[in-house]
Coordinates of C-alpha atoms in Angstrom, one line a residue:
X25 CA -13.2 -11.3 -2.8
X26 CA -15.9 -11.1 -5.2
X27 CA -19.7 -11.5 -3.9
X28 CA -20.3 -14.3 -5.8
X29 CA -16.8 -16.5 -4.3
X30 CA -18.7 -16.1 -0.6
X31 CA -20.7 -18.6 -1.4
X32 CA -22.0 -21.1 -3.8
X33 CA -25.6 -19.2 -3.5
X34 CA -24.0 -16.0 -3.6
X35 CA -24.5 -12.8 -1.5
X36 CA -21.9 -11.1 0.4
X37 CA -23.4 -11.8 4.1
X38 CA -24.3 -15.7 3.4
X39 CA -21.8 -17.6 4.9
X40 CA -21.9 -20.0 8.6
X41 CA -20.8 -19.6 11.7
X42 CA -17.7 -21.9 11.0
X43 CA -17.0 -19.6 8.2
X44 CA -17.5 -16.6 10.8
X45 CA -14.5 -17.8 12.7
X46 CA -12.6 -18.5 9.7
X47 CA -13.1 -14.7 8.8
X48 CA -12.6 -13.0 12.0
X49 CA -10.0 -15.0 12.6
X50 CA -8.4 -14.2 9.5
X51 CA -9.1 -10.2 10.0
X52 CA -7.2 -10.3 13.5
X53 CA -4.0 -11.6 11.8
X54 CA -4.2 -8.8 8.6
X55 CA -3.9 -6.1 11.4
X56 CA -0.9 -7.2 12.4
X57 CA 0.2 -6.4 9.1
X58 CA 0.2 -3.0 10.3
X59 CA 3.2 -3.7 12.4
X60 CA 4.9 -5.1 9.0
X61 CA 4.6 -2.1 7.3
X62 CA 5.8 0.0 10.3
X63 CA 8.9 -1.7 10.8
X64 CA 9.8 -1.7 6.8
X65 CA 9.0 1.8 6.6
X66 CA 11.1 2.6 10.0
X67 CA 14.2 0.8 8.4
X68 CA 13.8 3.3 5.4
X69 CA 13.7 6.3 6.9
X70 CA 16.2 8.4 8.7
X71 CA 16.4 7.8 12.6
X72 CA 15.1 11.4 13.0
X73 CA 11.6 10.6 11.7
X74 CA 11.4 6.8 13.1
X75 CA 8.8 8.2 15.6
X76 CA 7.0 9.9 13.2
X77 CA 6.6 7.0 10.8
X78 CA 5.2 5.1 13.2
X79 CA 3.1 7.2 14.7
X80 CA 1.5 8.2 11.1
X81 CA 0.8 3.8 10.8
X82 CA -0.8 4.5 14.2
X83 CA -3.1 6.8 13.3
X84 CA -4.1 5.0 10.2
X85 CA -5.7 2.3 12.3
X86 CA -8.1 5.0 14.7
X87 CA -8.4 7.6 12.4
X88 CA -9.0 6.1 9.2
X89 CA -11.2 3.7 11.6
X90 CA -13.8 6.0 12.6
X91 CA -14.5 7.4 9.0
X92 CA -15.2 3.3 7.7
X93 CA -17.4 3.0 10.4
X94 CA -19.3 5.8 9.8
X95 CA -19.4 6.2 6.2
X96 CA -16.5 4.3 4.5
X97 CA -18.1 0.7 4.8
X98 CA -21.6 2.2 4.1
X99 CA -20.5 3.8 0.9
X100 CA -18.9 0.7 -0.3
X101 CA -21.3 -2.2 1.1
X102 CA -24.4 -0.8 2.8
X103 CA -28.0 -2.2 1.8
X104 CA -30.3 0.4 0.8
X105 CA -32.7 0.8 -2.3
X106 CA -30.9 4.1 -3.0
X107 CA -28.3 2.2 -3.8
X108 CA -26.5 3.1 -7.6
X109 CA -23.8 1.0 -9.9
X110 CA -21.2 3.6 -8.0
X111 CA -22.1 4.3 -4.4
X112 CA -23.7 2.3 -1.9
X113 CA -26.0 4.4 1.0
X114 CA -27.1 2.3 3.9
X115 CA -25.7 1.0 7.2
X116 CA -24.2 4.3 8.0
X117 CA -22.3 4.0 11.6
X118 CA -22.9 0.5 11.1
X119 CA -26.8 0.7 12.6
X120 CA -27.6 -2.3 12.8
X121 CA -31.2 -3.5 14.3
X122 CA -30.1 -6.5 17.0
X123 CA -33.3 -8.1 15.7
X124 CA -31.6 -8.4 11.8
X125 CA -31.1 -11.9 11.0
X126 CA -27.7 -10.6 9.4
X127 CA -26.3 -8.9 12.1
X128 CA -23.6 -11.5 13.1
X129 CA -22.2 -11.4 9.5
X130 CA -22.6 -8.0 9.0
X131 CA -20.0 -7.5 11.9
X132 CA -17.9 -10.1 11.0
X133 CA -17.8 -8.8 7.4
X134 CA -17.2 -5.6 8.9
X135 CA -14.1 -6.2 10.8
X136 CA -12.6 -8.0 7.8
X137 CA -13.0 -5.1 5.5
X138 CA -11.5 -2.5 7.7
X139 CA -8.5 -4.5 8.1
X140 CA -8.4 -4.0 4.3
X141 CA -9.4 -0.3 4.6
X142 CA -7.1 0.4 6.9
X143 CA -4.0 -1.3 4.9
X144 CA -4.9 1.0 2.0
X145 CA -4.1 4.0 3.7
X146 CA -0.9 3.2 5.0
X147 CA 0.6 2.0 2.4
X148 CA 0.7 5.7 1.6
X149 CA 2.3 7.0 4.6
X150 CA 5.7 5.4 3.8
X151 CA 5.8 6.8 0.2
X152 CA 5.2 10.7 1.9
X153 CA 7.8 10.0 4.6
X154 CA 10.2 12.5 5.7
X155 CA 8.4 15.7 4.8
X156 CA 5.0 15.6 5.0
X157 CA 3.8 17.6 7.8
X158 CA 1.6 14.9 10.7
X159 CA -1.6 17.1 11.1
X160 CA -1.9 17.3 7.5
X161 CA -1.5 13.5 7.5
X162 CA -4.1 13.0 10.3
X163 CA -6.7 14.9 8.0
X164 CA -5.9 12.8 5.2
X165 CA -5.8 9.6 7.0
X166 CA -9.2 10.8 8.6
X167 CA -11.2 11.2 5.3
X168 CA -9.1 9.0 2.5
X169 CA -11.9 6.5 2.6
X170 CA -13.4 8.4 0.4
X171 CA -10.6 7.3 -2.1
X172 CA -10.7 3.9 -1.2
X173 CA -14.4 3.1 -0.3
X174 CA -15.5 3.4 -3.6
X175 CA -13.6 1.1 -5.7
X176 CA -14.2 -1.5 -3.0
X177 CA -17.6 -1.5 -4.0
X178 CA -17.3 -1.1 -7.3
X179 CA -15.8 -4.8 -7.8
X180 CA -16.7 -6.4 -4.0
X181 CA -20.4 -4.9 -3.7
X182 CA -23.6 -6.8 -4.8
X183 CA -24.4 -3.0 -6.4
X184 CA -21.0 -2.2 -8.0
X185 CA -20.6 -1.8 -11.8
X186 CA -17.2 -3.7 -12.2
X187 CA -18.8 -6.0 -10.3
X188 CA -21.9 -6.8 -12.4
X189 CA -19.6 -7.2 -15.4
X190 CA -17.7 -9.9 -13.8
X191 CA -14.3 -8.3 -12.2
X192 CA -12.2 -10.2 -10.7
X193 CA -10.1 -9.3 -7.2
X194 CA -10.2 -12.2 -5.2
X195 CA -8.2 -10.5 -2.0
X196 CA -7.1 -6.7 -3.2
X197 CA -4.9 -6.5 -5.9
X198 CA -6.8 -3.4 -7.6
X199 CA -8.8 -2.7 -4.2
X200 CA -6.8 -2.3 -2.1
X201 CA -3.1 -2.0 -3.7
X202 CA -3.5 -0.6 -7.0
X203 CA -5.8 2.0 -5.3
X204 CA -2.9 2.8 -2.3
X205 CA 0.0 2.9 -4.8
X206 CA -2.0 5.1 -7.0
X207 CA -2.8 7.5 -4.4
X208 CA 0.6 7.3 -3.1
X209 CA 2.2 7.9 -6.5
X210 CA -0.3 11.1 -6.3
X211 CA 0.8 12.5 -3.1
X212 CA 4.6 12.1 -3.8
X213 CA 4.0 14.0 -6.7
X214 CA 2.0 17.0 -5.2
X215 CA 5.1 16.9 -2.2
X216 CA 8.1 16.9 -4.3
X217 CA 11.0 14.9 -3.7
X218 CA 13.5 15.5 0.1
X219 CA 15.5 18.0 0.3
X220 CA 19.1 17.2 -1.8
X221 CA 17.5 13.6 -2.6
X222 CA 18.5 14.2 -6.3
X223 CA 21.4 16.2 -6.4
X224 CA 24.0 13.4 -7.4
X225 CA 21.8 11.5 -8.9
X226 CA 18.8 8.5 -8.1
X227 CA 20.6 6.4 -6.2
X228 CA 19.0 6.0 -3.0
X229 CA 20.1 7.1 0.4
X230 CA 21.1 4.7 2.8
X231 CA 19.0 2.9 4.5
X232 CA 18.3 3.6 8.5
X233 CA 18.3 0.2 9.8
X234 CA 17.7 -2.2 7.0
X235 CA 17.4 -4.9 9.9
X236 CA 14.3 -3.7 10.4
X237 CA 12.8 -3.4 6.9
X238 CA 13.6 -7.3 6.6
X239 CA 11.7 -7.9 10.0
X240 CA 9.1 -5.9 8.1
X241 CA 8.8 -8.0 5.3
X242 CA 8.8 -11.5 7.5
X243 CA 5.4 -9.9 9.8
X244 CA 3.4 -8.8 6.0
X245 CA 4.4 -12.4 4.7
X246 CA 2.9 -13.7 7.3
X247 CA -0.4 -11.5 7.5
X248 CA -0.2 -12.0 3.6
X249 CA -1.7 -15.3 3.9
X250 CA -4.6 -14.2 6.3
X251 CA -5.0 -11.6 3.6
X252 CA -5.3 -14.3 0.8
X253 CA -6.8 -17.1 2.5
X254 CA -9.4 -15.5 4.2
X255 CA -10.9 -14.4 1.3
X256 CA -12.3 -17.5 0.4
X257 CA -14.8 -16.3 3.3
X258 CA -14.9 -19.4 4.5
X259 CA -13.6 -23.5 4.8
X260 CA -17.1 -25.0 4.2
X261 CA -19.0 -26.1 0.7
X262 CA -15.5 -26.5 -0.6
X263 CA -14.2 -23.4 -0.3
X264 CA -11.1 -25.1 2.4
X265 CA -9.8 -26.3 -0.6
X266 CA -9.3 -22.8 -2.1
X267 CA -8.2 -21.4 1.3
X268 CA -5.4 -24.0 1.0
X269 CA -4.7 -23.2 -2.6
X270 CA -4.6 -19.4 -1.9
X271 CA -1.9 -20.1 0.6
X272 CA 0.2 -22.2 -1.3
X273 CA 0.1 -19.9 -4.7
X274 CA 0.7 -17.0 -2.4
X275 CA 3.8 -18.7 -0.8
X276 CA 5.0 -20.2 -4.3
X277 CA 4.3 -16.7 -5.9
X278 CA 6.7 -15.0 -3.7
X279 CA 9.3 -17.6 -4.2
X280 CA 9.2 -16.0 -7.9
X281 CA 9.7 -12.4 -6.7
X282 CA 12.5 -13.0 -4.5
X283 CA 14.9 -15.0 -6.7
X284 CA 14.4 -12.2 -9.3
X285 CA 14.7 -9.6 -7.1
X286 CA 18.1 -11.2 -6.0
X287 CA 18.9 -12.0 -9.7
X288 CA 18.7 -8.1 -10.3
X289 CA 20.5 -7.1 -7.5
X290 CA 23.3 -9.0 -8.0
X291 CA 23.6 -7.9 -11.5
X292 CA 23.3 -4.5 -11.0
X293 CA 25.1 -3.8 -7.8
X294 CA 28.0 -5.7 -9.3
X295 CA 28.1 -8.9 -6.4
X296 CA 26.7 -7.4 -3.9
X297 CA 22.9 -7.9 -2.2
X298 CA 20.7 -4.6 -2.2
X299 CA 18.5 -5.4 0.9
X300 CA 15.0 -3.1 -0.7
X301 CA 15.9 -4.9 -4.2
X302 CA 15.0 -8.5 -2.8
X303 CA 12.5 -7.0 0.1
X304 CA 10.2 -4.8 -1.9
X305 CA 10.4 -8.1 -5.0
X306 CA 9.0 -9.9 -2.4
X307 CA 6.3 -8.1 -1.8
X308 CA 5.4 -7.4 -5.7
X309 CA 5.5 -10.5 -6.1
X310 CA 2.8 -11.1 -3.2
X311 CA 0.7 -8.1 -4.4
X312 CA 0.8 -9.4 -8.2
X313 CA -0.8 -13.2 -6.8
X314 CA -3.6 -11.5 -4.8
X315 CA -5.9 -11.1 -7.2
X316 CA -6.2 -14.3 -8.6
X317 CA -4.4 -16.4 -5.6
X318 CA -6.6 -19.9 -6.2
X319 CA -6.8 -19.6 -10.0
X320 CA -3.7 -20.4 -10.8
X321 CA -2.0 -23.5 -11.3
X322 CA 1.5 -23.2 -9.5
X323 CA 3.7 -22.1 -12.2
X324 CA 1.6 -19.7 -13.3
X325 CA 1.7 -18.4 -9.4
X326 CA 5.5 -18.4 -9.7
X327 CA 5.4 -16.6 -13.8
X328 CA 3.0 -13.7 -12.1
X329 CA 5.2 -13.5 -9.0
X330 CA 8.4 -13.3 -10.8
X331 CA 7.0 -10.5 -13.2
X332 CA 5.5 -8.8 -10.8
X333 CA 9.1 -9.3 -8.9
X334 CA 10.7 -7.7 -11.9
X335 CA 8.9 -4.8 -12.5
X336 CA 9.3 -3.6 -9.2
X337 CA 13.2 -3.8 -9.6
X338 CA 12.7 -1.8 -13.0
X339 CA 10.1 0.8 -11.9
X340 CA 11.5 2.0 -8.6
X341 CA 14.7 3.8 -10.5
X342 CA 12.5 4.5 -13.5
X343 CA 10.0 6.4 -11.0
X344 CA 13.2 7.7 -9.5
X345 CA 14.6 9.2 -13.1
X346 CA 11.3 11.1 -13.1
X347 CA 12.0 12.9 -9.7
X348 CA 9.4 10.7 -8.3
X349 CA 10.3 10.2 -4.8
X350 CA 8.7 7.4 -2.8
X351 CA 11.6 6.5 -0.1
X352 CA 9.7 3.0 0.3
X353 CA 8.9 2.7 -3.3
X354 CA 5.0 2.1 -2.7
X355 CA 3.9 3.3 -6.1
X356 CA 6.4 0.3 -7.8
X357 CA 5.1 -2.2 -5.2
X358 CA 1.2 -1.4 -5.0
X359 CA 0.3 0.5 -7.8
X360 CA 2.8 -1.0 -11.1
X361 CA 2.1 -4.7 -9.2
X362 CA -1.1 -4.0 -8.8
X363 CA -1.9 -3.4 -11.9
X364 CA 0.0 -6.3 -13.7
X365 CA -1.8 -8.6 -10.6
X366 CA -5.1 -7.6 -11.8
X367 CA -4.2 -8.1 -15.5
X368 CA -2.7 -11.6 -15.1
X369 CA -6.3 -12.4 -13.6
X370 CA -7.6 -12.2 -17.3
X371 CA -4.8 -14.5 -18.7
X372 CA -4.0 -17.2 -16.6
X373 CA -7.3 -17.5 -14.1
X374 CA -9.3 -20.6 -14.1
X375 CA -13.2 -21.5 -13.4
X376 CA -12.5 -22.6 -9.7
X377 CA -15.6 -24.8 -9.8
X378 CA -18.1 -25.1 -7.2
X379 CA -17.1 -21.3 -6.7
X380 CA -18.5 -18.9 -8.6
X381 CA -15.9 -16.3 -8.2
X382 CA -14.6 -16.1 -12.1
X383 CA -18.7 -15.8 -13.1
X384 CA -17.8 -19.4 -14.7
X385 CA -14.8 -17.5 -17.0
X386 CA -11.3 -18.6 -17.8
X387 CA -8.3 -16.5 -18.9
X388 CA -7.6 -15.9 -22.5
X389 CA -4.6 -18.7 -22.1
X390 CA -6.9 -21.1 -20.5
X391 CA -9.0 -20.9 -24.0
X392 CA -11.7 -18.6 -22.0
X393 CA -11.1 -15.6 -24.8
X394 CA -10.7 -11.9 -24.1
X395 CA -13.8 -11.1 -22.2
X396 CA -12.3 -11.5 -18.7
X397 CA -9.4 -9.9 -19.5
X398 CA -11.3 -6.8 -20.9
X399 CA -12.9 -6.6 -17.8
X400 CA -9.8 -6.6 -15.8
X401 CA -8.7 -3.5 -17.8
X402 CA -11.2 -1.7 -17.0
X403 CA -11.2 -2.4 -13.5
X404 CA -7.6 -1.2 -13.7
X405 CA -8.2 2.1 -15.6
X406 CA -11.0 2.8 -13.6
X407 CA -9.3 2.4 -9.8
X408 CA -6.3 3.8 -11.1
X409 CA -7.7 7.2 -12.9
X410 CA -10.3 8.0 -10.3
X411 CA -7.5 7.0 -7.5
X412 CA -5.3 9.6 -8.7
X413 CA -7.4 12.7 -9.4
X414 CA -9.5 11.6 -6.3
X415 CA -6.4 11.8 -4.0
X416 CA -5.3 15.1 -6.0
X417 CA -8.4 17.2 -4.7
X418 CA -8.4 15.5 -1.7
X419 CA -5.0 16.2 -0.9
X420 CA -5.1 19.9 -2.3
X421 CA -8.1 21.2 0.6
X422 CA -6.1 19.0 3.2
X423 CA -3.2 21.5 2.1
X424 CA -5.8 24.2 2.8
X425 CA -6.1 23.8 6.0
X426 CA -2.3 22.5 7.2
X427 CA 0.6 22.4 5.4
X428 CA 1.4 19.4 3.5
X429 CA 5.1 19.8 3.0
X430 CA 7.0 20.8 6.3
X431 CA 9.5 24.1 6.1
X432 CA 13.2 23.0 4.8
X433 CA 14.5 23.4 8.7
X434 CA 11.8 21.3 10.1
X435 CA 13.0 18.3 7.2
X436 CA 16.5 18.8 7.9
X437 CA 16.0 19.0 11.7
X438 CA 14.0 16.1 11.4
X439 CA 9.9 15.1 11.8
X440 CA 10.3 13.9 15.6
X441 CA 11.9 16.6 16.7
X442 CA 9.6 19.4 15.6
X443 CA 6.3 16.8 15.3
X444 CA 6.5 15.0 18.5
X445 CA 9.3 17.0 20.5
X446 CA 11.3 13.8 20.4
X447 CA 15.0 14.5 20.7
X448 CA 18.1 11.8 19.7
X449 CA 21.4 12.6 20.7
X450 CA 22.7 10.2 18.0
X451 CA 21.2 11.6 15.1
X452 CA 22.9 13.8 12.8
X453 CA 21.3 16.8 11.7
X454 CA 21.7 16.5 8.0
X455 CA 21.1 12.9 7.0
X456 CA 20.5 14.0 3.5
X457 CA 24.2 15.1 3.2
X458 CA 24.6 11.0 3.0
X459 CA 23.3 11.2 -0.7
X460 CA 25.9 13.4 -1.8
X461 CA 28.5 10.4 -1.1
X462 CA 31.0 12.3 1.1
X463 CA 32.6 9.1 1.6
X464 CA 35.9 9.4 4.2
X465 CA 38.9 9.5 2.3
X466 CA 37.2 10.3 -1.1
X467 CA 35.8 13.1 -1.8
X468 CA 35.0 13.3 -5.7
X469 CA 34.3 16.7 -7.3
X470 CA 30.8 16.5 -7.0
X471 CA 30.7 15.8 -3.5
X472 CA 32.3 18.6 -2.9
X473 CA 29.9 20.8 -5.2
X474 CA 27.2 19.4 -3.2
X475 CA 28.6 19.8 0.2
X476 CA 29.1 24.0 -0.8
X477 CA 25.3 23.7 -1.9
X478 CA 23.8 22.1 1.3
X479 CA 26.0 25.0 3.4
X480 CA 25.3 28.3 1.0
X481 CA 21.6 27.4 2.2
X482 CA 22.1 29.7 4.6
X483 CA 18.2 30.8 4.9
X484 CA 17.6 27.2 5.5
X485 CA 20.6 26.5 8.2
X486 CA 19.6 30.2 10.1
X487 CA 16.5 28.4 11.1
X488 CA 17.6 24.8 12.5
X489 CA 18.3 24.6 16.2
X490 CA 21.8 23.8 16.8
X491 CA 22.5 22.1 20.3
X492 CA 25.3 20.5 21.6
X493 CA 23.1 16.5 21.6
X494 CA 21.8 17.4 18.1
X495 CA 25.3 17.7 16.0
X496 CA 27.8 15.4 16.7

């Protein structure tokens, strides 16, 4: 959404009541999102921190919630003269006179953005799963607006400098995704990869219900076009026609990323259909369109969600060769296609005439030059640098005050357990044993190696609680 795409006459909070509805509308079905990326992050994870996943996507929505309303959406959209081309300072706690004319679309605009907001932060808590400690990520999910509030207004603020210089995000490509993958590539890194998750190499572990990571993927395709199509802000002064378009491209753009994502599969698992190969090209592909989702003409919808498609399937192992260990592959999904999504913006986008959204640019292949695409660079080395180091100090005095990492026993015991004193008589102590591939009847040399590792821990295995519902 760009300030200038509310409206033909511009102005974040000028839209009418039909448009309202449209919007609010539109923000109700983006928070079910939320249960999307539960579900896909619950099918990745072992079934001793399924609990703990969720609960993590749970408080993303309260606690994350009560910092945008009482600085987050002031910082990125409040209306003060003290504004600056970085920050915005008004409407703190969302203090709002019932005699401002504005006040209806203040709170409608409200709503919408923290359905953003809070999508932001969660896309983190599946890249941390499985051994970052819960208070530590209550604190972070309490103040990580901070992180994200800033580039918001930066490109969607009347004040921001990215703005002014005509970037263009239509729905949250750099926002909101390239911001969460960014500061979830940062956090993996500062955590460390799970215990034994590289010891015989980067193939990932199995899955613990891949069922549910598909059901995942149906409930964020279907909030995906809320996402898209609701920020048009609006079906009146032509911008239904856009609405429309945004759904379509975001549809057609994702029919891109999943036939490459089963191309790849296919090819590389010799046949066979990796369930996160096609699931998480998907959602590139969805991520890559939602910067520009009415610009494009349809092919170019299905070119940007097929690359964007593809460079998931080649940057999850690549992040994965590095020691890089996101279980859900966030970084690959938000941050890589969130990148390239911003990017295609300044080569394929068109004037979307009466809109104003493009500042009256075109891409560099629809004859419109470099300009816009120079602007979308910056907007992508901007987010992405001040993401990263952002989420590094930020992370670094939330490890100050509770441990980000939880002790080896408490991983291998599992989060739900020792986080939320669940207990599961079918789970198996050690699901990272799975990744050394003690497979029944075969048992290669290095499994072995591996399985005389994992038990000479001894210092490790001292501390887990062994009962008779907990082993076998």
């Amino acid at each position: 959404m760009n300030e200038s795409s509310t409206s033909e006459s511009g102005g974040i909070y000028d839209f009418s009541s039909e448009d309202a509805a449209w919007i609010l509308t539109s923000a109700f079905i983006i928070f079910t999102m939320q249960t999307g990326f539960g579900l896909l992050e619950l099918g990745c994870v072992a079934p001793k921190n399924e609990v703990n996943i969720m609960m993590k996507n749970l408080v993303d929505i309260f606690l994350g919630g009560i910092t945008y309303w009482l600085f987050g959406y002031a910082l990125s959209f409040g209306r003060s003269e003290l504004n600056t081309p970085f920050v915005a300072l008004g409407d703190f706690a969302l203090n709002i006179d019932n005699a401002d004319p504005q006040k209806g679309a203040i709170y409608t605009f409200f709503v919408f953005q923290l359905s953003f907001a809070t999508t932001a932060t969660t896309i983190v808590s599946g890249a941390v799963a499985e051994r970052c400690g819960f208070k530590a990520y209550c604190l972070f999910s309490l103040i990580n607006n901070i992180v994200y509030c800033l580039p918001a207004g930066w490109v969607w603020g009347e004040h921001g400098f990215l703005s002014k210089m005509g970037a263009v995000d239509i729905a949250g490509s750099s926002v909101v995704h390239l911001t969460g993958g960014v500061t979830a590539l940062a956090a993996v890194i500062m955590l460390g990869p799970r215990i034994g998750r590289y010891e015989l190499g980067i193939e990932p572990l199995p899955l613990g219900k891949p069922s549910s990571c598909a059901q995942g993927l149906f409930v964020l395709w279907w909030g995906w076009l809320a996402f898209n199509s609701g920020s048009t802000y609006g079906v009146t002064n032509g911008k239904i026609d856009y609405a429309a378009k945004a759904a379509a491209m975001t549809m057609i753009s994702s029919f891109g990323g999943g036939t490459v994502g089963l191309l790849y599969s296919f090819h590389t698992q010799n046949g066979r259909c990796s369930m996160m190969d096609v699931v998480n090209s998907v959602l590139g592909a969805l991520v890559a369109v939602t910067a520009g989702c009415f610009l494009y003409q349809s092919w170019e919808a299905l070119l940007v969600g097929a690359i964007g498609g593809l460079l998931v399937a080649y940057s999850v192992p690549f992040f994965d060769r590095l020691n890089i260990d996101d279980p859900v592959g966030a970084s690959s999904v938000h941050g890589v296609c969130g990148m390239w999504g911003t990017l295609a913006v300044g080569l394929f986008a068109e004037n979307p005439l009466p809109l104003t959204t493009t500042y009256g640019r075109s891409g560099l292949f629809r004859g419109g030059g470099w300009t816009l695409f120079f602007v979308q660079s910056l907007t992508v080395i901007s987010i992405a640098v001040w993401s990263f180091f952002s989420t590094i100090v930020l992370l670094w005095v939330v490890n100050k005050i509770f441990p980000l990492r939880l002790e080896a026993y408490q991983e291998i015991r599992g989060a739900d357990y020792y986080e939320h004193g669940i207990e599961d008589s079918q789970i198996l102590i050690l699901r990272s044993m799975s990744s050394f591939r003690l497979l029944g009847h075969r048992r290669t040399k290095a499994a072995a190696t591996s399985q005389k590792y994992i038990f000479h821990r001894s210092s490790i295995w001292q501390q887990v609680v062994f009962t008779p519902s907990s082993v076998f």
